[in-house]
CSV table of C-alpha atoms and ligand atoms in Angstrom, one decimal:
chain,number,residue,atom,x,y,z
A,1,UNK,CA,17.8,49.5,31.9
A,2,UNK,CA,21.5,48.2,31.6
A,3,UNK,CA,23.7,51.2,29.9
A,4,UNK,CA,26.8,50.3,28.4
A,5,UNK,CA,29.8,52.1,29.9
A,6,UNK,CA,32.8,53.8,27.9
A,7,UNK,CA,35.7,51.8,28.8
A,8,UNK,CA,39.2,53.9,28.7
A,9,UNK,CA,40.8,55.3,26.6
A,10,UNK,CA,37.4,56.1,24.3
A,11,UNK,CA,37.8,59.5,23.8
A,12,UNK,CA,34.5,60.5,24.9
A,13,UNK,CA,35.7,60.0,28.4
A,14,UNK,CA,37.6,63.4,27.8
A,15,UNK,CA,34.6,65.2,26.2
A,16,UNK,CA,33.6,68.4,29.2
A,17,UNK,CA,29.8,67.7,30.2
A,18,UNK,CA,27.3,70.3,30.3
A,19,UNK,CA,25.0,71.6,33.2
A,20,UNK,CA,21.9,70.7,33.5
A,21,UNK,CA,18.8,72.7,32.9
A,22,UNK,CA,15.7,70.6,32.9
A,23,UNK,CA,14.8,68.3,35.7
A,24,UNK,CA,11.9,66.3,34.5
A,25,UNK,CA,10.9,62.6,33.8
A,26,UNK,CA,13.3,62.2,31.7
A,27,UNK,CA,16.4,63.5,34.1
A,28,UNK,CA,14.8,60.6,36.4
A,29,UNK,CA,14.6,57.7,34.3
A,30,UNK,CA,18.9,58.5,33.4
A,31,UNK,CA,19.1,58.6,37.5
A,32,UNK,CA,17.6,55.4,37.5
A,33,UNK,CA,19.6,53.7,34.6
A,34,UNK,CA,22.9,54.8,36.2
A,35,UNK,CA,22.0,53.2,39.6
A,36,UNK,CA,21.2,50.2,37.7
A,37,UNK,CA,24.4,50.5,36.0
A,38,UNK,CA,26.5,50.9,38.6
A,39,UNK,CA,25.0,48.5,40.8
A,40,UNK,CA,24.9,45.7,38.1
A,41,UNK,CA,29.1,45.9,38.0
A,42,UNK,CA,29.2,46.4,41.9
A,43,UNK,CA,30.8,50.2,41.3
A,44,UNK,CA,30.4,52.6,44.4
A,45,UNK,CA,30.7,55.9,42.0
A,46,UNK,CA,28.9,56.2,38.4
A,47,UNK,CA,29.8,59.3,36.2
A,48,UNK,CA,26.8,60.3,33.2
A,49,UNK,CA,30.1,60.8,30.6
A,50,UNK,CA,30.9,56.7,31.6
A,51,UNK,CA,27.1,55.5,30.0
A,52,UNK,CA,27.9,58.8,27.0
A,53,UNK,CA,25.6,61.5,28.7
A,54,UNK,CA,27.8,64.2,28.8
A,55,UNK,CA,25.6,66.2,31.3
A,56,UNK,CA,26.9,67.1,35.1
A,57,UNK,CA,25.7,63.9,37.1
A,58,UNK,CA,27.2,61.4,39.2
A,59,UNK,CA,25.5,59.4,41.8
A,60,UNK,CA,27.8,57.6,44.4
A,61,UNK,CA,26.9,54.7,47.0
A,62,UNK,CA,29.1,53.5,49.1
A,63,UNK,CA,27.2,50.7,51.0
A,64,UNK,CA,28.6,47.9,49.3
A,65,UNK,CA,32.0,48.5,51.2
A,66,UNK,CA,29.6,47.4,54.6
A,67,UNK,CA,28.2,44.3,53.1
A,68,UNK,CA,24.9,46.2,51.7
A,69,UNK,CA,23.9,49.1,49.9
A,70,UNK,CA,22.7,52.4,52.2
A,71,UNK,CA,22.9,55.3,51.4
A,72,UNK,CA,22.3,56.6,47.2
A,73,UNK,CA,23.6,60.0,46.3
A,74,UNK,CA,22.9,61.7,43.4
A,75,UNK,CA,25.1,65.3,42.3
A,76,UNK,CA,23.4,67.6,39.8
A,77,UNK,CA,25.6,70.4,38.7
A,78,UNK,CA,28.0,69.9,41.3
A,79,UNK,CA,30.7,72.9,42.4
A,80,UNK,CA,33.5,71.8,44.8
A,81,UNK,CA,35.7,73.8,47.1
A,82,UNK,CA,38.3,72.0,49.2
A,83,UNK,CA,39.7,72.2,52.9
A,84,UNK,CA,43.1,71.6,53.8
A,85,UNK,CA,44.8,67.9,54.2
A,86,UNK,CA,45.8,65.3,51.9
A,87,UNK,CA,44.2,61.6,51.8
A,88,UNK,CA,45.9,59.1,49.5
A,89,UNK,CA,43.7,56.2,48.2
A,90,UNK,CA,43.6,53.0,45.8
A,91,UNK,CA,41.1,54.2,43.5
A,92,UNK,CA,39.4,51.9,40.6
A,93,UNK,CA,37.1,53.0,38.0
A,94,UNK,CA,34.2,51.0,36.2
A,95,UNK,CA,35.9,52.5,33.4
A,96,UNK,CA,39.1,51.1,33.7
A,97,UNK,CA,38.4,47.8,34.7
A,98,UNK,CA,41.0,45.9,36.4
A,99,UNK,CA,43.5,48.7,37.2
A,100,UNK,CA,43.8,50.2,40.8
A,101,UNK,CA,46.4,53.0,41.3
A,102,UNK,CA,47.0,54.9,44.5
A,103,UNK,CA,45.4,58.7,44.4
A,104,UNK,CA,46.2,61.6,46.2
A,105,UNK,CA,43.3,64.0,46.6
A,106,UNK,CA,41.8,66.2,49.1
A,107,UNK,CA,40.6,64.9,52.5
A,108,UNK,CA,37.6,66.8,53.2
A,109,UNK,CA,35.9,69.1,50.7
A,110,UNK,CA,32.2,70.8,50.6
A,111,UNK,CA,29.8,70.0,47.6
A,112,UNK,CA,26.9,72.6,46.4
A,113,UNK,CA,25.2,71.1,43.9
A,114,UNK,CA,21.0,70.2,42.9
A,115,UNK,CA,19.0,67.3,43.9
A,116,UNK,CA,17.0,65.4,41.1
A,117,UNK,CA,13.9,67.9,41.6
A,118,UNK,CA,16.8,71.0,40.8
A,119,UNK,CA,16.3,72.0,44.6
A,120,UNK,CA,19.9,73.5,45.5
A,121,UNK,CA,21.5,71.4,48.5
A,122,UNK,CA,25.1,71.5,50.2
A,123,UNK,CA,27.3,68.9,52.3
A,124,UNK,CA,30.3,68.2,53.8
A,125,UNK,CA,32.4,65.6,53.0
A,126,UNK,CA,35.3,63.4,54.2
A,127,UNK,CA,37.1,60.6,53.8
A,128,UNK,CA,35.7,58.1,51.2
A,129,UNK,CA,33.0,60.0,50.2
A,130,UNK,CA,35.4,62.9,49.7
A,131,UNK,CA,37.8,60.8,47.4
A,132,UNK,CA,34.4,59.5,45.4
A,133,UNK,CA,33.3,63.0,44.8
A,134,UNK,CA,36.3,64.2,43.9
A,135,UNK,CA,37.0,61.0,41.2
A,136,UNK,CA,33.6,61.5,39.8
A,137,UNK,CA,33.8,65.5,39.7
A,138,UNK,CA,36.3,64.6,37.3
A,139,UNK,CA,34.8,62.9,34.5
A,140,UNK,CA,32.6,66.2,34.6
A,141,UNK,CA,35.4,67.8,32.8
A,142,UNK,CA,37.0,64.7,30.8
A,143,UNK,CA,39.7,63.4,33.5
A,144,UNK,CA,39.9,59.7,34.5
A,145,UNK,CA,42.3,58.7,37.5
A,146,UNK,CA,44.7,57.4,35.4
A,147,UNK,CA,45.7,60.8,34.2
A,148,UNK,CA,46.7,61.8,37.8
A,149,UNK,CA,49.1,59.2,38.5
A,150,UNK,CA,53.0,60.4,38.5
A,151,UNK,CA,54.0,60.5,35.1
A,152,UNK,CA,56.0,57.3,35.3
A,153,UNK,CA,53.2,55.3,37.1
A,154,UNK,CA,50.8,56.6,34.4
A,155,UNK,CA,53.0,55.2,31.6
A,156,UNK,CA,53.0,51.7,33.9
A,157,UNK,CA,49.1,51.5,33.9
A,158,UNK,CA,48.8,52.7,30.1
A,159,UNK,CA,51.3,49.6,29.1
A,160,UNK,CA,49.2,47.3,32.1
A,161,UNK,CA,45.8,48.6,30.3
A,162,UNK,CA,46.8,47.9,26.4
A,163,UNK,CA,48.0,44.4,27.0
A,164,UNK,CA,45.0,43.5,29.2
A,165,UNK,CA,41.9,41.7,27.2
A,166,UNK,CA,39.0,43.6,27.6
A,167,UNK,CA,35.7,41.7,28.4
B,201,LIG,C1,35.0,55.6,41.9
B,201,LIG,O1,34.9,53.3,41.4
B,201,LIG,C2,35.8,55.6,43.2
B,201,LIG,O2,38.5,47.7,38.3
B,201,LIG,C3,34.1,54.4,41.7
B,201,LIG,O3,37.2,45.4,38.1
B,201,LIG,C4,37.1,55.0,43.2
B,201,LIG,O4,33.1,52.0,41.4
B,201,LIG,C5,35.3,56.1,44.3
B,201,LIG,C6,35.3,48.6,39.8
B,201,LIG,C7,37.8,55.0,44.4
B,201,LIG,C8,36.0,56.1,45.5
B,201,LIG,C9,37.2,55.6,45.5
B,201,LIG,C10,36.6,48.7,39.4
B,201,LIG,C11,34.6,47.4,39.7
B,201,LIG,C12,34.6,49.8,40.4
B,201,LIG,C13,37.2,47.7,38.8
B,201,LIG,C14,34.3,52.1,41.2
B,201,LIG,C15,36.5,46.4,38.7
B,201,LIG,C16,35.2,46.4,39.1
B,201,LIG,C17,35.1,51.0,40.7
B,202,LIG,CO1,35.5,56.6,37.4
């Protein structure tokens, strides 16, 4: 199933999701609505908060930037810690349609967090798949991209945003 997704600035983009606790059928059948989601507007990340499940879950596949999809990740109750070095990057949002601001975030980080069966997994991460992680992490505790541009460039994008029509 199709979910709809908050488009910013909905204020329940800012609402702090919650961990989860029960990994069952139900916990699935969100998994699978997300990757539906996601894939049905060509995103590469997917937040729960974005379809108004305020539980910690994000699934990220980057295969589309190859030409096909490959590899599906799904993040249960995610904790990050970062290594050293910078990585800056045009980042977009399926909740911001149609804006793409530049994003300085960490450029390799490790990820403990729970599979879909609540078995407790860790991996290292670079490049793109650092920056997804990190964007998606976010909207685990209410922050979408746009609130960490530069104050100036934020004011841009908020002016861009409210003038754009939203479909
Ligand atoms: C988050 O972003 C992300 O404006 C996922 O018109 C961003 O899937 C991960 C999208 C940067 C890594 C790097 C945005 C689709 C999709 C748009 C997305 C649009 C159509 C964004
Ligand atoms: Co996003």
């Amino acid at each position: 199933m199709i979910l709809d997704i908050l488009k910013y600035p909905d204020p329940r983009l800012e609402q702090k999701s919650i961990k989860v606790e029960t990994f069952d059928a139900k916990l699935h059948e969100l998994l699978e609505n997300m990757a539906e989601t996601m894939y049905e507007a060509d995103g590469i990340g997917l937040a729960a908060p974005q379809v108004n499940e305020h539980r910690r879950i994000f699934i990220i596949d980057l295969g589309i930037q190859e030409g096909e999809r490959k590899k599906k990740w799904e993040f249960i109750n995610p904790v990050l810690s970062h290594g050293d070095g910078k990585i800056v990057y045009e980042e977009g949002c399926l909740s911001v349609p149609g804006l793409t601001e530049e994003v300085t975030r960490r450029r390799n980080i490790t990820i403990d967090y729970q599979d879909r069966h609540g078995k407790a997994r860790k991996l290292e991460a670079e490049g793109l798949l650092a920056v997804a992680i990190q964007h998606e992490n976010d909207h685990l505790d209410g922050i979408v991209f746009v609130e960490r541009l530069s104050p100036i460039k934020r004011r841009l994008a908020k002016r861009k945003l409210a003038k754009q029509v939203t479909l």
